[in-house]
Amino acid sequence: MKYIKDLSIDNFTKFSHVKFEFSKEINVFIGKNGTGKTHILKLLYLIQRLSQSKYDSNSVIQSFKTIFRTENLDSLIRNFQSDDFTINFHRLEDEKDYYLQYISTEKRIDYKLPEKQETEGFYFPNQEIISSYLEFIPIYDKYDLGWEENIYTAAKALFLPKLKETTSFQKNILPKLASELGGTLLKEEGKFYLQNQYGKIQTSLLAEGEKKLASLIYLIENGTIHSSTILFWDEPEIHLNPKLITVFTKIFNAMASEGVQVFLSTHDYLFSHQLSLLDEYRKDITEEKVSEIKFFCLEDTEEGVAVYSGKNLTEIPNNPILEEFSNHYDRERELFVRTLKDE
Amino acid sequence: MSNFTFKEGNQKFIFKSSWDKVLQFDKITDYKNISNKVTCTKGVDFLGIFQGKKICFLEIKDFRKELKKSEKLENVDSLCINVAQKIKDTLAVILVGSRNSTNENEFFKKILKNFINSNTKIFCILHLETNNKLNLTTYQSKLKEKLGWLSCKVLVVNKDTFPPDLDISVEDV
């Protein structure tokens, strides 16, 4: 399944009925906490993952349980008020209707999924794992840690060696990232180091933002993230200072231009507005190819979460990030006037 | 008290009863006396006393006029430095004027007397032409940074966010 074209959700967690029409390049979810952004990302990751292998009904149910970290799929039904939830989706390459339908009364899931696909999905974890992945893997295998499964997947991916041959994706993307790290990433006897002018530094001593950058670099170097990847990232701005946010904006744009379909969520003003600016000034930006971007704003209503979409933020009403910055300005103006009027 | 009315650029500013006195600063003799000799001197557009003792510096930014004068618009940082410099130079003129002015000596003395009292509140207001509240916030944060030495309150406004409590009305001319 090279690209996920659309997704419809009925009676699933916060969603009564919503439909998303996706971009094959960059898709950005914004919304207040609790509006279901992470659930959408996990659902997309789930359907992508199920498309990569052969599954039976039990393993589909188990995948839901693992990714959503629940013992019982009934807890995923909206308001616990219906007997089922349904997920429908299409991929860009064909017109077939794919679906997953959970029937609570029978504890059964019906599904129609694409034939096994070569496209791989990768859900980038926000917990850093690069400095401890070797220890983490056997512990996760043995114990029930209650951690997100994507952390384990990332740890296993970091275990893999670099590719023998450099791909054009790597040639186009890695130089943009490597210059920000301030050194060369090394892997010796399974451990990662940053080699710079001061010497060889263990990644455990790096700042969290640098660890995130190092992880991304290595996952591109070893082919885990490549031009056919569907990349999922929940709040990539975590641990990043504004300068690195600007770098990551460029990287997402560059990766999407090389074929990666990106799904991400954000609460960050700078990140969301930088992405929006790419579309707003699409015709005027000549120094890089501008990817197709689509924003989805999730808003909680009494009838369930509503979705507003647009090519950039100027097309999104009630942008919660913008609203709060606007409120901040109003609060400061009010305080200014209060001081002005005080004796 | 009567209103103080001034034309600045394409707008008319009317300072109403809450204002004890307002000068269109860069037009007054004391300012010109210094700026004619010290050519880099700048001054704010308006200097006033609000509600008896509060000192207000008000700068109006007309981007259309700026574009006509030069090909480029100032960026946020340079605009805020420019405003901070104007306030700094205005203070210099107040200091000299309170000693030497033959036109506004009493006004400058009153400003100076209030200014050296650490309990006096000082307000700096920048009026920008922009519809974007987020731009106002950005300029506001930057201008606060550039005026950190003054211990003042800063507000960046456009015509829609001009607080009514300032008792100033702005009309297009």
Short mmCIF file of C-alpha atoms in Angstrom, two decimals:
data_model
loop_
_atom_site.label_atom_id
_atom_site.label_comp_id
_atom_site.label_asym_id
_atom_site.label_seq_id
_atom_site.Cartn_x
_atom_site.Cartn_y
_atom_site.Cartn_z
CA MET A 1 0.00 0.00 0.00
CA LYS A 2 2.13 2.85 -1.24
CA TYR A 3 -0.10 5.66 -0.07
CA ILE A 4 -3.09 5.78 2.21
CA LYS A 5 -5.70 7.73 0.27
CA ASP A 6 -8.48 8.15 2.79
CA LEU A 7 -9.87 6.94 6.08
CA SER A 8 -13.42 6.81 7.46
CA ILE A 9 -14.10 6.09 11.07
CA ASP A 10 -17.41 5.17 12.71
CA ASN A 11 -17.93 4.88 16.44
CA PHE A 12 -14.27 4.60 17.28
CA THR A 13 -12.97 6.28 20.50
CA LYS A 14 -13.74 10.03 20.15
CA PHE A 15 -15.11 9.70 16.65
CA SER A 16 -18.75 9.31 15.79
CA HIS A 17 -18.30 9.58 12.06
CA VAL A 18 -15.39 11.29 10.33
CA LYS A 19 -13.71 11.04 7.00
CA PHE A 20 -10.20 12.11 6.03
CA GLU A 21 -8.94 12.59 2.46
CA PHE A 22 -5.17 12.51 2.71
CA SER A 23 -2.30 14.01 0.83
CA LYS A 24 0.23 11.50 -0.48
CA GLU A 25 2.94 13.76 0.94
CA ILE A 26 2.46 15.59 4.26
CA ASN A 27 -0.55 15.31 6.55
CA VAL A 28 -0.67 17.38 9.74
CA PHE A 29 -3.14 16.89 12.58
CA ILE A 30 -3.76 19.72 15.02
CA GLY A 31 -6.27 19.99 17.82
CA LYS A 32 -6.59 20.32 21.57
CA ASN A 33 -5.55 17.47 23.82
CA GLY A 34 -8.07 14.64 23.80
CA THR A 35 -9.42 15.25 20.29
CA GLY A 36 -8.02 11.98 18.98
CA LYS A 37 -4.90 12.97 17.05
CA THR A 38 -2.82 10.12 18.47
CA HIS A 39 -5.64 7.64 17.84
CA ILE A 40 -5.72 8.62 14.18
CA LEU A 41 -1.96 8.15 13.89
CA LYS A 42 -2.16 4.78 15.61
CA LEU A 43 -5.06 3.69 13.45
CA LEU A 44 -3.20 4.60 10.28
CA TYR A 45 -0.11 2.81 11.57
CA LEU A 46 -2.23 -0.23 12.40
CA ILE A 47 -3.79 -0.49 8.94
CA GLN A 48 -0.40 0.03 7.34
CA ARG A 49 1.14 -2.64 9.54
CA LEU A 50 -1.65 -5.10 8.83
CA SER A 51 -1.06 -4.53 5.11
CA GLN A 52 2.56 -5.63 5.44
CA SER A 53 1.85 -9.23 6.47
CA LYS A 54 -0.74 -11.96 6.40
CA TYR A 55 -3.04 -11.74 9.40
CA ASP A 56 -5.92 -13.75 10.77
CA SER A 57 -8.75 -12.41 12.86
CA ASN A 58 -7.04 -13.15 16.18
CA SER A 59 -3.85 -11.42 15.22
CA VAL A 60 -5.80 -8.41 13.92
CA ILE A 61 -7.48 -8.16 17.33
CA GLN A 62 -4.12 -8.59 19.02
CA SER A 63 -2.65 -5.80 16.88
CA PHE A 64 -5.42 -3.45 18.02
CA LYS A 65 -4.73 -4.41 21.63
CA THR A 66 -0.98 -3.91 21.27
CA ILE A 67 -1.06 -0.61 19.43
CA PHE A 68 -3.89 0.90 21.48
CA ARG A 69 -2.69 -0.69 24.70
CA THR A 70 -6.05 -2.06 25.71
CA GLU A 71 -7.14 -5.46 26.99
CA ASN A 72 -10.52 -5.26 25.37
CA LEU A 73 -11.57 -3.82 22.04
CA ASP A 74 -14.94 -2.83 23.52
CA SER A 75 -13.10 0.07 25.17
CA LEU A 76 -12.40 1.47 21.70
CA ILE A 77 -16.08 1.81 20.84
CA ARG A 78 -17.23 5.41 21.13
CA ASN A 79 -18.97 6.10 24.42
CA PHE A 80 -19.41 2.34 24.75
CA GLN A 81 -22.78 2.91 23.13
CA SER A 82 -22.70 0.84 20.02
CA ASP A 83 -22.03 -2.78 19.25
CA ASP A 84 -19.28 -2.12 16.78
CA PHE A 85 -16.80 0.26 15.27
CA THR A 86 -15.85 0.41 11.63
CA ILE A 87 -12.76 1.64 9.85
CA ASN A 88 -12.88 2.05 6.08
CA PHE A 89 -9.97 3.08 3.92
CA HIS A 90 -8.61 3.19 0.39
CA ARG A 91 -5.15 3.29 -1.00
CA LEU A 92 -4.12 5.54 -3.87
CA GLU A 93 -3.22 2.72 -6.26
CA ASP A 94 -6.58 0.95 -6.42
CA GLU A 95 -10.28 1.58 -5.98
CA LYS A 96 -10.93 -1.32 -3.64
CA ASP A 97 -12.80 -0.81 -0.38
CA TYR A 98 -10.82 -1.98 2.60
CA TYR A 99 -12.25 -2.18 6.08
CA LEU A 100 -11.99 -3.37 9.64
CA GLN A 101 -15.20 -3.93 11.58
CA TYR A 102 -15.27 -4.97 15.19
CA ILE A 103 -18.49 -6.61 16.39
CA SER A 104 -18.62 -6.41 20.12
CA THR A 105 -21.44 -8.91 20.72
CA GLU A 106 -19.39 -11.60 19.03
CA LYS A 107 -15.92 -10.35 19.99
CA ARG A 108 -15.09 -10.73 16.34
CA ILE A 109 -13.39 -8.57 13.77
CA ASP A 110 -14.26 -8.71 10.08
CA TYR A 111 -11.78 -7.24 7.69
CA LYS A 112 -10.67 -6.79 4.16
CA LEU A 113 -7.09 -5.66 3.84
CA PRO A 114 -4.78 -5.08 0.86
CA GLU A 115 -2.63 -7.93 -0.32
CA LYS A 116 0.74 -8.04 1.42
CA GLN A 117 2.53 -4.79 0.60
CA GLU A 118 6.15 -3.88 0.33
CA THR A 119 5.58 -0.40 1.71
CA GLU A 120 6.65 -0.14 5.31
CA GLY A 121 5.24 2.04 8.00
CA PHE A 122 7.37 3.50 10.76
CA TYR A 123 6.01 5.15 13.87
CA PHE A 124 8.78 7.32 15.26
CA PRO A 125 8.81 7.16 19.08
CA ASN A 126 9.31 10.31 21.14
CA GLN A 127 11.09 8.45 23.88
CA GLU A 128 14.75 8.31 23.05
CA ILE A 129 16.03 4.83 22.58
CA ILE A 130 19.32 5.30 20.77
CA SER A 131 21.39 5.26 23.94
CA SER A 132 19.70 2.23 25.51
CA TYR A 133 18.17 0.16 22.72
CA LEU A 134 20.49 -2.84 23.25
CA GLU A 135 19.40 -3.27 26.86
CA PHE A 136 15.80 -2.45 26.08
CA ILE A 137 15.14 -5.17 23.50
CA PRO A 138 15.65 -8.26 25.70
CA ILE A 139 13.82 -6.62 28.61
CA TYR A 140 10.83 -5.80 26.41
CA ASP A 141 10.85 -9.33 25.02
CA LYS A 142 10.69 -10.84 28.47
CA TYR A 143 8.63 -8.43 30.57
CA ASP A 144 5.34 -6.62 30.21
CA LEU A 145 6.65 -3.07 30.49
CA GLY A 146 3.49 -1.29 29.42
CA TRP A 147 5.52 0.79 26.96
CA GLU A 148 4.35 1.78 23.48
CA GLU A 149 5.14 -0.92 20.98
CA ASN A 150 6.66 1.61 18.56
CA ILE A 151 9.56 2.09 21.00
CA TYR A 152 10.38 -1.60 20.68
CA THR A 153 10.04 -1.45 16.91
CA ALA A 154 12.42 1.51 16.79
CA ALA A 155 14.90 -0.26 19.08
CA LYS A 156 14.94 -3.29 16.80
CA ALA A 157 15.36 -1.02 13.79
CA LEU A 158 18.39 0.66 15.39
CA PHE A 159 19.91 -2.77 15.79
CA LEU A 160 20.15 -3.20 12.02
CA PRO A 161 23.40 -2.26 10.28
CA LYS A 162 23.76 0.46 7.65
CA LEU A 163 22.94 -0.33 4.05
CA LYS A 164 25.82 -1.37 1.82
CA GLU A 165 24.92 0.93 -1.02
CA THR A 166 23.91 4.56 -0.66
CA THR A 167 20.47 5.24 -2.05
CA SER A 168 19.41 8.45 -3.77
CA PHE A 169 17.02 9.06 -0.84
CA GLN A 170 19.98 8.99 1.54
CA LYS A 171 22.04 11.24 -0.77
CA ASN A 172 19.26 13.81 -0.87
CA ILE A 173 18.25 13.77 2.79
CA LEU A 174 21.24 12.90 4.95
CA PRO A 175 23.44 15.94 4.21
CA LYS A 176 20.65 18.23 5.44
CA LEU A 177 20.57 16.38 8.77
CA ALA A 178 24.20 15.53 9.28
CA SER A 179 25.34 19.16 9.32
CA GLU A 180 23.00 19.84 12.26
CA LEU A 181 24.42 17.07 14.41
CA GLY A 182 27.80 18.75 14.59
CA GLY A 183 29.74 15.56 14.02
CA THR A 184 29.69 12.05 12.60
CA LEU A 185 27.44 9.35 14.03
CA LEU A 186 29.34 6.16 14.74
CA LYS A 187 28.12 2.72 15.75
CA GLU A 188 30.71 0.53 17.46
CA GLU A 189 29.89 -2.84 18.99
CA GLY A 190 26.24 -1.88 18.99
CA LYS A 191 26.71 1.42 20.81
CA PHE A 192 26.25 4.84 19.22
CA TYR A 193 28.71 7.72 19.50
CA LEU A 194 29.04 11.21 18.13
CA GLN A 195 32.51 11.91 16.79
CA ASN A 196 33.22 15.62 16.76
CA GLN A 197 36.12 18.03 17.28
CA TYR A 198 36.12 17.22 21.00
CA GLY A 199 36.34 13.48 20.61
CA LYS A 200 33.98 10.54 20.72
CA ILE A 201 30.85 11.16 22.85
CA GLN A 202 28.39 8.49 23.90
CA THR A 203 24.88 9.31 22.75
CA SER A 204 23.67 8.99 26.34
CA LEU A 205 25.51 12.27 26.99
CA LEU A 206 23.83 14.14 24.16
CA ALA A 207 20.85 16.46 24.55
CA GLU A 208 17.45 14.89 23.89
CA GLY A 209 17.02 16.84 20.67
CA GLU A 210 20.40 15.65 19.43
CA LYS A 211 19.49 12.04 20.26
CA LYS A 212 16.33 12.43 18.22
CA LEU A 213 18.32 13.79 15.30
CA ALA A 214 20.90 10.99 15.61
CA SER A 215 18.14 8.36 15.65
CA LEU A 216 16.58 9.80 12.50
CA ILE A 217 19.93 9.90 10.75
CA TYR A 218 20.71 6.29 11.56
CA LEU A 219 17.26 5.03 10.63
CA ILE A 220 17.77 6.61 7.21
CA GLU A 221 21.30 5.26 6.95
CA ASN A 222 20.14 1.71 7.61
CA GLY A 223 17.19 1.97 5.26
CA THR A 224 14.44 1.75 7.90
CA ILE A 225 13.13 5.09 6.65
CA HIS A 226 13.32 5.29 2.88
CA SER A 227 11.42 6.69 -0.07
CA SER A 228 8.61 4.13 0.24
CA THR A 229 8.08 4.57 3.95
CA ILE A 230 4.87 5.81 5.45
CA LEU A 231 6.10 7.78 8.42
CA PHE A 232 4.02 8.42 11.53
CA TRP A 233 5.19 10.95 14.13
CA ASP A 234 3.25 12.21 17.13
CA GLU A 235 4.43 15.71 18.12
CA PRO A 236 7.90 15.66 16.56
CA GLU A 237 8.60 19.03 18.20
CA ILE A 238 9.14 17.35 21.60
CA HIS A 239 12.68 18.05 22.85
CA LEU A 240 13.43 20.28 19.87
CA ASN A 241 14.41 23.92 20.23
CA PRO A 242 13.03 26.30 17.59
CA LYS A 243 16.18 26.09 15.46
CA LEU A 244 15.87 22.30 15.22
CA ILE A 245 12.14 22.64 14.55
CA THR A 246 13.08 24.66 11.46
CA VAL A 247 15.49 21.87 10.43
CA PHE A 248 12.83 19.21 10.89
CA THR A 249 10.33 21.23 8.86
CA LYS A 250 12.77 21.19 5.95
CA ILE A 251 13.45 17.48 6.42
CA PHE A 252 9.79 16.50 6.39
CA ASN A 253 9.34 18.55 3.24
CA ALA A 254 12.40 16.94 1.64
CA MET A 255 11.39 13.38 2.63
CA ALA A 256 7.88 13.87 1.32
CA SER A 257 9.29 15.19 -1.94
CA GLU A 258 11.28 11.94 -2.20
CA GLY A 259 8.20 9.77 -1.78
CA VAL A 260 7.64 9.39 1.96
CA GLN A 261 4.02 9.80 3.02
CA VAL A 262 4.14 11.67 6.32
CA PHE A 263 1.47 11.73 9.02
CA LEU A 264 2.20 13.87 12.04
CA SER A 265 0.48 15.70 14.83
CA THR A 266 1.65 18.92 16.44
CA HIS A 267 0.84 21.45 19.14
CA ASP A 268 3.70 23.71 18.09
CA TYR A 269 3.04 27.18 16.70
CA LEU A 270 6.38 27.50 14.90
CA PHE A 271 6.30 24.03 13.35
CA SER A 272 2.71 24.23 12.12
CA HIS A 273 3.18 27.73 10.74
CA GLN A 274 6.43 26.89 8.99
CA LEU A 275 4.70 24.00 7.23
CA SER A 276 1.76 26.24 6.38
CA LEU A 277 4.10 28.87 4.97
CA LEU A 278 5.44 26.31 2.49
CA ASP A 279 2.00 26.03 0.96
CA GLU A 280 1.09 29.72 1.31
CA TYR A 281 4.20 30.71 -0.68
CA ARG A 282 4.39 27.60 -2.83
CA LYS A 283 4.77 29.53 -6.10
CA ASP A 284 7.46 31.81 -4.68
CA ILE A 285 9.69 29.19 -3.08
CA THR A 286 12.26 28.15 -5.66
CA GLU A 287 15.13 26.89 -3.51
CA GLU A 288 13.40 23.60 -2.67
CA LYS A 289 10.52 21.49 -3.98
CA VAL A 290 7.44 22.14 -1.88
CA SER A 291 5.47 19.06 -0.91
CA GLU A 292 1.71 18.83 -0.98
CA ILE A 293 0.50 19.49 2.55
CA LYS A 294 -2.85 18.93 4.15
CA PHE A 295 -3.89 20.12 7.60
CA PHE A 296 -6.62 18.49 9.66
CA CYS A 297 -7.96 20.32 12.67
CA LEU A 298 -9.83 18.10 15.12
CA GLU A 299 -12.44 19.78 17.27
CA ASP A 300 -14.44 18.22 20.05
CA THR A 301 -18.20 18.64 19.73
CA GLU A 302 -21.20 17.04 21.42
CA GLU A 303 -21.71 14.89 18.37
CA GLY A 304 -18.13 13.63 18.45
CA VAL A 305 -14.93 15.04 17.02
CA ALA A 306 -15.37 17.16 13.90
CA VAL A 307 -12.62 17.58 11.31
CA TYR A 308 -11.75 20.71 9.32
CA SER A 309 -9.16 20.37 6.61
CA GLY A 310 -7.18 22.75 4.43
CA LYS A 311 -4.00 23.09 2.40
CA ASN A 312 -2.62 25.59 4.89
CA LEU A 313 -3.56 27.10 8.21
CA THR A 314 -5.34 30.11 6.70
CA GLU A 315 -8.03 27.65 5.55
CA ILE A 316 -8.55 26.19 9.03
CA PRO A 317 -11.14 27.86 11.25
CA ASN A 318 -10.67 27.77 15.03
CA ASN A 319 -7.00 26.75 14.88
CA PRO A 320 -6.42 26.03 18.59
CA ILE A 321 -2.71 26.92 18.45
CA LEU A 322 -3.47 30.29 16.92
CA GLU A 323 -6.39 30.84 19.30
CA GLU A 324 -4.21 30.46 22.35
CA PHE A 325 -1.51 32.80 21.01
CA SER A 326 -4.21 35.29 20.21
CA ASN A 327 -5.59 34.89 23.75
CA HIS A 328 -2.08 35.46 25.08
CA TYR A 329 -1.91 38.78 23.23
CA ASP A 330 -5.33 39.75 24.60
CA ARG A 331 -4.28 38.82 28.14
CA GLU A 332 -1.18 40.96 27.88
CA ARG A 333 -3.16 43.88 26.47
CA GLU A 334 -5.61 43.59 29.35
CA LEU A 335 -2.77 43.62 31.88
CA PHE A 336 -1.25 46.65 30.15
CA VAL A 337 -4.51 48.55 30.39
CA ARG A 338 -5.04 47.49 34.00
CA THR A 339 -1.61 48.90 34.89
CA LEU A 340 -2.41 52.02 32.89
CA LYS A 341 -5.56 52.59 34.92
CA ASP A 342 -4.06 51.78 38.34
CA GLU A 343 -3.13 54.70 40.55
CA MET B 1 -9.17 69.03 29.73
CA SER B 2 -9.29 69.68 26.01
CA ASN B 3 -8.23 67.18 23.40
CA PHE B 4 -4.86 67.11 21.68
CA THR B 5 -5.25 66.44 17.97
CA PHE B 6 -2.42 65.64 15.58
CA LYS B 7 -2.00 64.42 12.04
CA GLU B 8 0.57 61.68 11.64
CA GLY B 9 0.96 60.15 8.20
CA ASN B 10 -2.49 59.37 6.84
CA GLN B 11 -4.13 59.33 10.24
CA LYS B 12 -5.47 61.77 12.79
CA PHE B 13 -4.80 61.01 16.45
CA ILE B 14 -7.06 62.56 19.06
CA PHE B 15 -5.82 62.31 22.65
CA LYS B 16 -8.80 62.91 24.88
CA SER B 17 -9.44 63.93 28.44
CA SER B 18 -7.27 61.33 30.18
CA TRP B 19 -4.23 63.03 28.71
CA ASP B 20 -2.79 66.00 30.58
CA LYS B 21 -0.51 66.96 27.75
CA VAL B 22 0.79 65.40 24.55
CA LEU B 23 3.53 66.59 22.23
CA GLN B 24 4.03 65.50 18.65
CA PHE B 25 7.59 65.03 19.67
CA ASP B 26 9.59 64.93 16.48
CA LYS B 27 7.98 68.20 15.39
CA ILE B 28 8.89 70.28 18.45
CA THR B 29 11.68 72.87 18.52
CA ASP B 30 13.65 71.24 21.33
CA TYR B 31 13.89 68.01 19.39
CA LYS B 32 14.85 69.76 16.15
CA ASN B 33 17.50 71.79 17.91
CA ILE B 34 19.31 68.61 18.83
CA SER B 35 18.57 66.50 15.73
CA ASN B 36 19.81 69.28 13.44
CA LYS B 37 23.17 69.17 15.18
CA VAL B 38 23.39 65.49 16.13
CA THR B 39 22.16 64.04 12.88
CA CYS B 40 21.45 60.48 14.00
CA THR B 41 19.04 61.62 16.67
CA LYS B 42 15.56 60.16 16.45
CA GLY B 43 12.44 60.80 18.49
CA VAL B 44 9.13 59.09 19.05
CA ASP B 45 6.00 60.39 17.36
CA PHE B 46 4.17 61.28 20.56
CA LEU B 47 5.17 61.89 24.17
CA GLY B 48 2.46 62.41 26.74
CA ILE B 49 1.42 62.44 30.37
CA PHE B 50 -1.55 60.19 31.07
CA GLN B 51 -3.79 60.63 34.12
CA GLY B 52 -1.56 63.14 35.83
CA LYS B 53 1.74 61.31 36.07
CA LYS B 54 2.07 58.27 33.81
CA ILE B 55 4.60 58.74 31.04
CA CYS B 56 3.73 57.40 27.57
CA PHE B 57 5.85 57.07 24.47
CA LEU B 58 3.83 56.35 21.35
CA GLU B 59 5.36 55.41 18.02
CA ILE B 60 3.33 55.01 14.83
CA LYS B 61 4.68 52.76 12.11
CA ASP B 62 3.38 53.46 8.64
CA PHE B 63 4.74 50.69 6.42
CA ARG B 64 3.48 52.35 3.26
CA LYS B 65 5.55 55.46 3.98
CA GLU B 66 8.57 53.26 4.80
CA LEU B 67 8.26 51.40 1.52
CA LYS B 68 8.15 54.68 -0.39
CA LYS B 69 11.31 55.88 1.36
CA SER B 70 13.30 52.70 0.82
CA GLU B 71 12.90 49.50 -1.15
CA LYS B 72 12.84 47.23 1.89
CA LEU B 73 10.66 46.86 4.94
CA GLU B 74 12.46 46.58 8.22
CA ASN B 75 12.48 43.16 9.83
CA VAL B 76 11.09 42.66 13.34
CA ASP B 77 14.43 42.99 15.07
CA SER B 78 15.58 46.16 13.31
CA LEU B 79 12.18 47.81 13.67
CA CYS B 80 12.17 47.18 17.41
CA ILE B 81 15.76 48.41 17.75
CA ASN B 82 14.69 51.52 15.86
CA VAL B 83 11.80 52.13 18.26
CA ALA B 84 14.02 51.56 21.28
CA GLN B 85 16.55 54.05 19.89
CA LYS B 86 13.81 56.64 19.41
CA ILE B 87 12.74 56.24 23.02
CA LYS B 88 16.34 56.46 24.20
CA ASP B 89 16.91 59.66 22.19
CA THR B 90 13.60 61.10 23.36
CA LEU B 91 14.79 60.68 26.96
CA ALA B 92 17.94 62.60 26.09
CA VAL B 93 15.85 65.45 24.69
CA ILE B 94 13.66 65.44 27.82
CA LEU B 95 16.76 65.70 30.00
CA VAL B 96 18.17 68.63 28.02
CA GLY B 97 14.77 70.24 27.62
CA SER B 98 14.08 70.20 31.34
CA ARG B 99 17.20 72.32 31.74
CA ASN B 100 17.24 74.51 28.63
CA SER B 101 13.87 74.52 26.91
CA THR B 102 12.20 77.85 26.45
CA ASN B 103 9.10 76.29 24.86
CA GLU B 104 8.12 73.29 26.93
CA ASN B 105 10.28 73.69 30.01
CA GLU B 106 7.47 72.98 32.50
CA PHE B 107 6.34 69.89 30.60
CA PHE B 108 9.85 68.44 30.45
CA LYS B 109 10.45 69.20 34.11
CA LYS B 110 7.25 67.40 35.04
CA ILE B 111 8.17 64.39 32.90
CA LEU B 112 11.65 64.27 34.39
CA LYS B 113 10.37 64.60 37.94
CA ASN B 114 7.96 61.70 37.36
CA PHE B 115 10.57 59.70 35.48
CA ILE B 116 13.13 59.71 38.28
CA ASN B 117 10.47 58.51 40.69
CA SER B 118 10.80 54.73 40.51
CA ASN B 119 7.10 54.36 41.30
CA THR B 120 6.05 56.16 38.15
CA LYS B 121 4.72 53.89 35.47
CA ILE B 122 6.16 54.20 31.98
CA PHE B 123 4.29 52.92 28.93
CA CYS B 124 5.60 52.38 25.41
CA ILE B 125 3.06 51.85 22.67
CA LEU B 126 3.84 50.90 19.10
CA HIS B 127 1.03 51.21 16.57
CA LEU B 128 1.50 48.97 13.53
CA GLU B 129 -0.49 48.49 10.39
CA THR B 130 -1.16 44.80 10.39
CA ASN B 131 -4.27 42.64 10.58
CA ASN B 132 -2.39 39.75 12.08
CA LYS B 133 -2.58 39.48 15.86
CA LEU B 134 0.24 36.99 15.85
CA ASN B 135 2.52 39.59 14.26
CA LEU B 136 1.57 41.97 17.06
CA THR B 137 2.58 39.34 19.61
CA THR B 138 5.91 38.78 17.89
CA TYR B 139 6.70 42.52 17.77
CA GLN B 140 5.53 42.84 21.34
CA SER B 141 7.93 40.17 22.60
CA LYS B 142 10.80 41.62 20.62
CA LEU B 143 10.15 45.21 21.69
CA LYS B 144 9.93 44.19 25.35
CA GLU B 145 13.35 42.61 24.94
CA LYS B 146 14.81 45.79 23.37
CA LEU B 147 13.31 47.99 26.10
CA GLY B 148 14.30 45.81 29.03
CA TRP B 149 16.60 48.62 30.30
CA LEU B 150 13.64 51.01 30.75
CA SER B 151 11.44 48.91 33.07
CA CYS B 152 8.34 49.93 31.16
CA LYS B 153 5.16 48.29 30.00
CA VAL B 154 5.01 47.63 26.27
CA LEU B 155 2.01 47.25 24.00
CA VAL B 156 1.99 46.77 20.25
CA VAL B 157 -1.37 47.52 18.67
CA ASN B 158 -3.10 48.01 15.36
CA LYS B 159 -6.17 50.12 14.80
CA ASP B 160 -8.43 47.22 15.85
CA THR B 161 -6.66 46.41 19.09
CA PHE B 162 -6.11 49.97 20.30
CA PRO B 163 -7.50 49.76 23.84
CA PRO B 164 -10.39 52.21 24.39
CA ASP B 165 -9.01 52.92 27.87
CA LEU B 166 -6.08 54.72 26.28
CA ASP B 167 -8.61 57.43 25.41
CA ILE B 168 -7.14 57.95 21.96
CA SER B 169 -9.16 57.84 18.77
CA VAL B 170 -7.55 57.22 15.42
CA GLU B 171 -9.13 58.30 12.16
CA ASP B 172 -7.99 57.95 8.59
CA VAL B 173 -7.46 61.29 6.94
#
